[in-house]
Structure formats: C-alpha cells, structure tokens
Coordinates of C-alpha atoms in Angstrom, one line a residue:
S297 CA 203.1 71.1 28.3
F298 CA 203.2 72.4 24.8
D299 CA 203.5 70.2 21.7
T300 CA 206.7 71.2 20.0
T301 CA 206.4 68.8 17.0
F302 CA 207.7 70.6 14.0
V303 CA 204.9 71.5 11.6
P304 CA 205.4 74.6 9.5
V305 CA 202.9 77.2 10.8
S306 CA 202.3 80.8 9.9
P307 CA 201.7 83.1 12.8
S308 CA 198.4 84.8 13.4
F309 CA 199.5 87.9 11.5
D310 CA 200.9 88.6 8.1
C311 CA 204.8 88.6 8.2
A312 CA 204.9 90.5 4.9
K313 CA 203.1 93.6 6.1
N314 CA 205.8 95.6 7.8
P315 CA 206.2 93.5 11.0
S316 CA 207.4 95.0 14.2
R317 CA 210.7 93.8 15.7
S318 CA 209.0 91.2 17.9
E319 CA 206.8 90.1 14.9
K320 CA 210.0 89.6 12.8
I321 CA 211.4 87.3 15.5
I322 CA 208.2 85.3 15.6
C323 CA 208.1 85.1 11.8
A324 CA 211.6 83.7 11.8
N325 CA 211.0 81.0 14.3
A326 CA 208.7 78.0 13.6
I327 CA 208.1 77.2 17.3
L328 CA 207.3 80.9 18.2
S329 CA 204.9 81.0 15.2
K330 CA 203.1 78.0 16.4
Y331 CA 202.8 79.4 19.9
D332 CA 201.5 82.6 18.5
V333 CA 198.8 80.8 16.7
V334 CA 197.9 78.9 19.9
L335 CA 197.8 82.1 21.9
Y336 CA 195.6 83.8 19.3
Q337 CA 193.2 80.9 19.1
N338 CA 192.9 81.0 22.9
Y339 CA 192.4 84.8 22.8
K340 CA 189.6 84.4 20.3
N341 CA 187.9 81.6 22.3
I342 CA 188.0 83.7 25.5
K343 CA 186.7 86.8 23.7
E344 CA 183.8 84.8 22.2
R345 CA 182.9 83.4 25.6
L346 CA 183.0 86.8 27.2
E347 CA 180.8 88.2 24.4
A348 CA 178.3 85.4 24.8
D349 CA 178.2 85.9 28.6
N350 CA 177.8 89.6 28.0
Q351 CA 174.8 88.9 25.8
K352 CA 173.3 86.7 28.4
T353 CA 173.8 89.4 31.0
L354 CA 172.1 92.0 28.8
A355 CA 169.2 89.6 28.0
A356 CA 168.7 88.9 31.7
G357 CA 168.8 92.6 32.5
N358 CA 166.2 93.4 29.8
A359 CA 164.0 90.6 31.0
H360 CA 163.9 92.2 34.4
G361 CA 163.5 95.7 33.2
S362 CA 167.0 96.8 34.1
N363 CA 169.0 99.4 32.3
S364 CA 171.1 97.1 30.1
A365 CA 173.7 99.8 29.4
T366 CA 174.8 99.7 33.1
L367 CA 174.9 95.9 33.3
A368 CA 177.6 95.2 30.7
K369 CA 179.5 96.7 27.8
P370 CA 180.8 94.9 24.8
C371 CA 184.3 93.5 25.0
S372 CA 186.6 96.0 23.3
I373 CA 189.9 94.0 23.4
A374 CA 191.2 93.3 19.9
P375 CA 194.4 91.9 18.6
K376 CA 196.7 94.0 16.4
P377 CA 195.5 93.6 12.8

C-alpha cells in the first residue's frame, strides 16, 4: 500500500516548463505528484542496478576474452527531461 500522508511534493519534472496535459494533471494534484516522485525514484534505482549488472557482464566477458560488444549494451531508457 502507498503512504498517502499529505506532504507537499514537487513531481520529478519542472511544472513551469511547458508541461504536457498529463504533466499538468500531476502538477495540480499533490498525491499524483508524490506518486510521480516514487515512480521516478524506482526507475532510477532499477536503471542503476541494470547498468551495474551490465558492467559486471562486460567485465566477465573481458576476463574470458569474449567480445564484450555482443554480451551487453548500455541501458538506453531515459525519462523525459
């Protein structure tokens, strides 16, 4: 379950920079803003873990003389700036 205690939170993006329709809705709602931050933090954590795993895979491949380019590619998923 999510903690819905009211604490003013800004979303993970800048509401002043020409937000899309969905971003405007998130900016106008404190609970949605909080959920946006939680989702963004989870995204960043997962991306960091994937990148760390990727580096381990590349290192393991290099240690065994494998072609590291075929073992793994960097994570290219990025949030909207």
